[in-house]
Amino acid sequence: MGTRLKDKVAIVTGAGTSGEGMGNGKATAMLFAREGASIVAVDLNLDAAQQTVHAIEAEGGRVIAIAADVSRSEDVRAIVDQTVTRFGRIDVIHNNVGIEIAGDPVSTTEEDWDRVHAVNLKSVFMMCKYAIPHMEARGGAIINVSSVASIRWSPVPYFSYHTSKAALNHMTRVIARQYAAKKIRCNVILLGMMDTPHIRTYYRDLPSDEVAKIMRQRDAHCPMGRQGTAWDAAHAALFLASDEVQYITGAEVVVDGGLTL
């Protein structure tokens, strides 16, 4: 066990994994726990969150699971209340939840637009709204998870996803500036092409050899010759959560293997 987050309390949303393997949220929760943090593993799917709990407890970490829809104000308030009741404080918030629904500016429905922005953007607003008052006395770290799709055009028509993540980038800057004097740092990670269970759900109906071919094509598209892993995302989050970066706030940390260069 490490000590980079010793005695810290971290809320990780989207801490479960959609399918087999290691997702970004689960890897981050596990890495935070390995570095000494007590973890609140939040996921819409309680079973998925419990799998993360089992993995952390097997390594001797402290963790609880909470099932919640982070787009709902009452659920987010309950997450914060349960965290403070159980652990007495909040030091780190890792806003990892995100969804995408296909559609361009014409084909996207109003309902899909609202749902994507509620999950990707409103959830972060609500978490900050209820958690920041518990962080103001001693400071802390807020890490938001965005995408390189927020800063560049993508041929994949996820219009509402792209706009929600672009707004998240600026929300990060606004929060960082407002709370800098109170030692609350807020930074955002822009992920590139990742090989995670979430990505593979797009291809779940394809034969395994076809999926392997698609993954090789995705790897080849990245300058480093491979997609990112959940651990690449988690290590970036650990860096931003740690006290090593007490003078970094409002930053966009691009984790994409050179994709946007």
GROMACS .gro file of N, CA, C and O in nm, residues 31-101:
model
  284
   31LEU      N    1  -0.680   0.218  -0.739
   31LEU     CA    2  -0.550   0.285  -0.724
   31LEU      C    3  -0.553   0.385  -0.609
   31LEU      O    4  -0.457   0.394  -0.531
   32PHE      N    5  -0.662   0.459  -0.596
   32PHE     CA    6  -0.675   0.552  -0.483
   32PHE      C    7  -0.666   0.475  -0.351
   32PHE      O    8  -0.601   0.519  -0.255
   33ALA      N    9  -0.735   0.360  -0.344
   33ALA     CA   10  -0.735   0.280  -0.222
   33ALA      C   11  -0.595   0.227  -0.192
   33ALA      O   12  -0.551   0.224  -0.077
   34ARG      N   13  -0.523   0.185  -0.295
   34ARG     CA   14  -0.386   0.136  -0.277
   34ARG      C   15  -0.294   0.243  -0.222
   34ARG      O   16  -0.194   0.212  -0.156
   35GLU      N   17  -0.330   0.369  -0.249
   35GLU     CA   18  -0.248   0.480  -0.199
   35GLU      C   19  -0.301   0.537  -0.068
   35GLU      O   20  -0.260   0.645  -0.026
   36GLY      N   21  -0.392   0.464  -0.002
   36GLY     CA   22  -0.432   0.499   0.133
   36GLY      C   23  -0.566   0.566   0.151
   36GLY      O   24  -0.605   0.597   0.265
   37ALA      N   25  -0.638   0.593   0.043
   37ALA     CA   26  -0.767   0.662   0.056
   37ALA      C   27  -0.878   0.567   0.095
   37ALA      O   28  -0.876   0.448   0.060
   38SER      N   29  -0.974   0.618   0.167
   38SER     CA   30  -1.102   0.549   0.188
   38SER      C   31  -1.192   0.585   0.072
   38SER      O   32  -1.202   0.703   0.035
   39ILE      N   33  -1.258   0.485   0.013
   39ILE     CA   34  -1.328   0.504  -0.113
   39ILE      C   35  -1.479   0.492  -0.097
   39ILE      O   36  -1.529   0.402  -0.030
   40VAL      N   37  -1.550   0.583  -0.161
   40VAL     CA   38  -1.695   0.571  -0.179
   40VAL      C   39  -1.715   0.540  -0.327
   40VAL      O   40  -1.698   0.627  -0.412
   41ALA      N   41  -1.749   0.415  -0.356
   41ALA     CA   42  -1.763   0.368  -0.493
   41ALA      C   43  -1.909   0.382  -0.535
   41ALA      O   44  -1.996   0.309  -0.487
   42VAL      N   45  -1.934   0.475  -0.626
   42VAL     CA   46  -2.070   0.508  -0.668
   42VAL      C   47  -2.094   0.455  -0.808
   42VAL      O   48  -2.012   0.475  -0.898
   43ASP      N   49  -2.208   0.390  -0.827
   43ASP     CA   50  -2.245   0.346  -0.961
   43ASP      C   51  -2.396   0.330  -0.968
   43ASP      O   52  -2.462   0.306  -0.867
   44LEU      N   53  -2.449   0.346  -1.089
   44LEU     CA   54  -2.592   0.323  -1.109
   44LEU      C   55  -2.627   0.178  -1.081
   44LEU      O   56  -2.734   0.147  -1.031
   45ASN      N   57  -2.533   0.089  -1.112
   45ASN     CA   58  -2.550  -0.054  -1.092
   45ASN      C   59  -2.481  -0.096  -0.963
   45ASN      O   60  -2.358  -0.096  -0.954
   46LEU      N   61  -2.559  -0.133  -0.861
   46LEU     CA   62  -2.501  -0.168  -0.732
   46LEU      C   63  -2.411  -0.289  -0.742
   46LEU      O   64  -2.307  -0.295  -0.678
   47ASP      N   65  -2.450  -0.388  -0.822
   47ASP     CA   66  -2.366  -0.507  -0.837
   47ASP      C   67  -2.228  -0.471  -0.891
   47ASP      O   68  -2.126  -0.525  -0.847
   48ALA      N   69  -2.224  -0.379  -0.988
   48ALA     CA   70  -2.096  -0.336  -1.044
   48ALA      C   71  -2.012  -0.265  -0.938
   48ALA      O   72  -1.890  -0.287  -0.928
   49ALA      N   73  -2.076  -0.180  -0.859
   49ALA     CA   74  -2.004  -0.112  -0.751
   49ALA      C   75  -1.953  -0.212  -0.647
   49ALA      O   76  -1.842  -0.197  -0.595
   50GLN      N   77  -2.032  -0.314  -0.619
   50GLN     CA   78  -1.992  -0.414  -0.520
   50GLN      C   79  -1.872  -0.495  -0.568
   50GLN      O   80  -1.787  -0.536  -0.488
   51GLN      N   81  -1.862  -0.516  -0.699
   51GLN     CA   82  -1.745  -0.585  -0.752
   51GLN      C   83  -1.618  -0.504  -0.726
   51GLN      O   84  -1.512  -0.560  -0.693
   52THR      N   85  -1.630  -0.373  -0.738
   52THR     CA   86  -1.517  -0.286  -0.706
   52THR      C   87  -1.486  -0.292  -0.557
   52THR      O   88  -1.368  -0.295  -0.517
   53VAL      N   89  -1.588  -0.294  -0.476
   53VAL     CA   90  -1.570  -0.307  -0.331
   53VAL      C   91  -1.494  -0.434  -0.298
   53VAL      O   92  -1.397  -0.433  -0.220
   54HIS      N   93  -1.534  -0.545  -0.358
   54HIS     CA   94  -1.468  -0.673  -0.330
   54HIS      C   95  -1.321  -0.668  -0.369
   54HIS      O   96  -1.235  -0.719  -0.297
   55ALA      N   97  -1.292  -0.606  -0.483
   55ALA     CA   98  -1.154  -0.597  -0.529
   55ALA      C   99  -1.069  -0.513  -0.434
   55ALA      O  100  -0.953  -0.548  -0.405
   56ILE      N  101  -1.125  -0.404  -0.384
   56ILE     CA  102  -1.050  -0.317  -0.292
   56ILE      C  103  -1.034  -0.384  -0.155
   56ILE      O  104  -0.925  -0.382  -0.096
   57GLU      N  105  -1.140  -0.445  -0.106
   57GLU     CA  106  -1.131  -0.511   0.024
   57GLU      C  107  -1.034  -0.628   0.021
   57GLU      O  108  -0.966  -0.657   0.121
   58ALA      N  109  -1.024  -0.696  -0.094
   58ALA     CA  110  -0.930  -0.808  -0.107
   58ALA      C  111  -0.786  -0.762  -0.091
   58ALA      O  112  -0.698  -0.841  -0.055
   59GLU      N  113  -0.763  -0.632  -0.117
   59GLU     CA  114  -0.629  -0.576  -0.103
   59GLU      C  115  -0.612  -0.501   0.029
   59GLU      O  116  -0.511  -0.434   0.051
   60GLY      N  117  -0.713  -0.511   0.116
   60GLY     CA  118  -0.704  -0.450   0.248
   60GLY      C  119  -0.749  -0.306   0.255
   60GLY      O  120  -0.724  -0.238   0.356
   61GLY      N  121  -0.818  -0.257   0.152
   61GLY     CA  122  -0.862  -0.118   0.150
   61GLY      C  123  -0.995  -0.096   0.219
   61GLY      O  124  -1.070  -0.190   0.246
   62ARG      N  125  -1.024   0.031   0.245
   62ARG     CA  126  -1.151   0.071   0.307
   62ARG      C  127  -1.241   0.127   0.198
   62ARG      O  128  -1.202   0.219   0.124
   63VAL      N  129  -1.365   0.078   0.189
   63VAL     CA  130  -1.453   0.118   0.080
   63VAL      C  131  -1.597   0.085   0.112
   63VAL      O  132  -1.626  -0.012   0.182
   64ILE      N  133  -1.688   0.168   0.063
   64ILE     CA  134  -1.830   0.138   0.066
   64ILE      C  135  -1.886   0.160  -0.073
   64ILE      O  136  -1.830   0.235  -0.153
   65ALA      N  137  -1.995   0.092  -0.103
   65ALA     CA  138  -2.062   0.107  -0.232
   65ALA      C  139  -2.193   0.181  -0.213
   65ALA      O  140  -2.264   0.160  -0.114
   66ILE      N  141  -2.225   0.268  -0.308
   66ILE     CA  142  -2.353   0.338  -0.308
   66ILE      C  143  -2.411   0.331  -0.448
   66ILE      O  144  -2.343   0.365  -0.546
   67ALA      N  145  -2.535   0.287  -0.459
   67ALA     CA  146  -2.605   0.288  -0.588
   67ALA      C  147  -2.675   0.422  -0.602
   67ALA      O  148  -2.749   0.465  -0.512
   68ALA      N  149  -2.651   0.490  -0.713
   68ALA     CA  150  -2.710   0.623  -0.732
   68ALA      C  151  -2.712   0.661  -0.878
   68ALA      O  152  -2.626   0.619  -0.956
   69ASP      N  153  -2.811   0.740  -0.913
   69ASP     CA  154  -2.816   0.807  -1.044
   69ASP      C  155  -2.766   0.949  -1.021
   69ASP      O  156  -2.837   1.032  -0.965
   70VAL      N  157  -2.644   0.977  -1.063
   70VAL     CA  158  -2.582   1.105  -1.031
   70VAL      C  159  -2.640   1.221  -1.110
   70VAL      O  160  -2.600   1.336  -1.088
   71SER      N  161  -2.734   1.194  -1.198
   71SER     CA  162  -2.804   1.304  -1.265
   71SER      C  163  -2.922   1.353  -1.181
   71SER      O  164  -2.985   1.452  -1.217
   72ARG      N  165  -2.948   1.287  -1.069
   72ARG     CA  166  -3.060   1.322  -0.981
   72ARG      C  167  -3.006   1.391  -0.856
   72ARG      O  168  -2.921   1.336  -0.785
   73SER      N  169  -3.058   1.509  -0.829
   73SER     CA  170  -3.011   1.590  -0.717
   73SER      C  171  -3.021   1.515  -0.584
   73SER      O  172  -2.927   1.516  -0.504
   74GLU      N  173  -3.133   1.448  -0.560
   74GLU     CA  174  -3.151   1.380  -0.433
   74GLU      C  175  -3.052   1.265  -0.415
   74GLU      O  176  -3.008   1.237  -0.303
   75ASP      N  177  -3.016   1.200  -0.525
   75ASP     CA  178  -2.919   1.091  -0.516
   75ASP      C  179  -2.780   1.145  -0.482
   75ASP      O  180  -2.707   1.087  -0.401
   76VAL      N  181  -2.744   1.256  -0.544
   76VAL     CA  182  -2.611   1.313  -0.518
   76VAL      C  183  -2.602   1.365  -0.375
   76VAL      O  184  -2.501   1.346  -0.306
   77ARG      N  185  -2.708   1.429  -0.329
   77ARG     CA  186  -2.708   1.476  -0.190
   77ARG      C  187  -2.691   1.359  -0.094
   77ARG      O  188  -2.616   1.368   0.005
   78ALA      N  189  -2.755   1.246  -0.126
   78ALA     CA  190  -2.744   1.127  -0.041
   78ALA      C  191  -2.602   1.071  -0.042
   78ALA      O  192  -2.551   1.025   0.061
   79ILE      N  193  -2.536   1.074  -0.158
   79ILE     CA  194  -2.397   1.028  -0.166
   79ILE      C  195  -2.309   1.109  -0.070
   79ILE      O  196  -2.230   1.053   0.007
   80VAL      N  197  -2.322   1.239  -0.078
   80VAL     CA  198  -2.241   1.327   0.006
   80VAL      C  199  -2.273   1.305   0.153
   80VAL      O  200  -2.182   1.293   0.238
   81ASP      N  201  -2.401   1.298   0.187
   81ASP     CA  202  -2.440   1.278   0.327
   81ASP      C  203  -2.387   1.146   0.382
   81ASP      O  204  -2.336   1.140   0.495
   82GLN      N  205  -2.399   1.040   0.303
   82GLN     CA  206  -2.350   0.909   0.349
   82GLN      C  207  -2.199   0.908   0.364
   82GLN      O  208  -2.144   0.845   0.455
   83THR      N  209  -2.130   0.978   0.274
   83THR     CA  210  -1.984   0.984   0.283
   83THR      C  211  -1.939   1.053   0.411
   83THR      O  212  -1.852   1.004   0.484
   84VAL      N  213  -2.000   1.167   0.440
   84VAL     CA  214  -1.963   1.243   0.559
   84VAL      C  215  -2.001   1.167   0.686
   84VAL      O  216  -1.925   1.165   0.785
   85THR      N  217  -2.117   1.101   0.684
   85THR     CA  218  -2.159   1.024   0.800
   85THR      C  219  -2.063   0.909   0.827
   85THR      O  220  -2.027   0.882   0.943
   86ARG      N  221  -2.020   0.841   0.721
   86ARG     CA  222  -1.933   0.723   0.737
   86ARG      C  223  -1.787   0.761   0.765
   86ARG      O  224  -1.722   0.703   0.853
   87PHE      N  225  -1.735   0.859   0.691
   87PHE     CA  226  -1.592   0.888   0.699
   87PHE      C  227  -1.558   1.023   0.759
   87PHE      O  228  -1.441   1.052   0.785
   88GLY      N  229  -1.658   1.111   0.775
   88GLY     CA  230  -1.635   1.237   0.844
   88GLY      C  231  -1.581   1.350   0.759
   88GLY      O  232  -1.570   1.463   0.808
   89ARG      N  233  -1.549   1.326   0.632
   89ARG     CA  234  -1.489   1.430   0.550
   89ARG      C  235  -1.494   1.389   0.403
   89ARG      O  236  -1.523   1.274   0.370
   90ILE      N  237  -1.463   1.485   0.316
   90ILE     CA  238  -1.446   1.458   0.173
   90ILE      C  239  -1.322   1.533   0.128
   90ILE      O  240  -1.310   1.654   0.148
   91ASP      N  241  -1.228   1.461   0.067
   91ASP     CA  242  -1.104   1.522   0.021
   91ASP      C  243  -1.090   1.521  -0.131
   91ASP      O  244  -1.027   1.611  -0.188
   92VAL      N  245  -1.145   1.419  -0.194
   92VAL     CA  246  -1.129   1.402  -0.338
   92VAL      C  247  -1.264   1.364  -0.400
   92VAL      O  248  -1.336   1.279  -0.348
   93ILE      N  249  -1.297   1.429  -0.511
   93ILE     CA  250  -1.413   1.391  -0.591
   93ILE      C  251  -1.362   1.356  -0.730
   93ILE      O  252  -1.296   1.437  -0.795
   94HIS      N  253  -1.394   1.237  -0.774
   94HIS     CA  254  -1.356   1.194  -0.909
   94HIS      C  255  -1.483   1.174  -0.989
   94HIS      O  256  -1.553   1.073  -0.973
   95ASN      N  257  -1.515   1.270  -1.075
   95ASN     CA  258  -1.638   1.266  -1.154
   95ASN      C  259  -1.611   1.192  -1.285
   95ASN      O  260  -1.566   1.250  -1.384
   96ASN      N  261  -1.643   1.063  -1.285
   96ASN     CA  262  -1.605   0.974  -1.395
   96ASN      C  263  -1.722   0.933  -1.483
   96ASN      O  264  -1.701   0.871  -1.587
   97VAL      N  265  -1.844   0.968  -1.444
   97VAL     CA  266  -1.960   0.920  -1.518
   97VAL      C  267  -1.973   0.989  -1.653
   97VAL      O  268  -1.951   1.110  -1.665
   98GLY      N  269  -2.010   0.912  -1.754
   98GLY     CA  270  -2.034   0.971  -1.885
   98GLY      C  271  -2.108   0.874  -1.976
   98GLY      O  272  -2.087   0.753  -1.970
   99ILE      N  273  -2.198   0.927  -2.057
   99ILE     CA  274  -2.269   0.845  -2.154
   99ILE      C  275  -2.265   0.916  -2.289
   99ILE      O  276  -2.237   1.036  -2.297
  100GLU      N  277  -2.292   0.842  -2.394
  100GLU     CA  278  -2.304   0.900  -2.526
  100GLU      C  279  -2.422   0.837  -2.597
  100GLU      O  280  -2.450   0.718  -2.580
  101ILE      N  281  -2.493   0.919  -2.673
  101ILE     CA  282  -2.605   0.873  -2.756
  101ILE      C  283  -2.581   0.929  -2.895
  101ILE      O  284  -2.559   1.049  -2.912
   0.00000   0.00000   0.00000
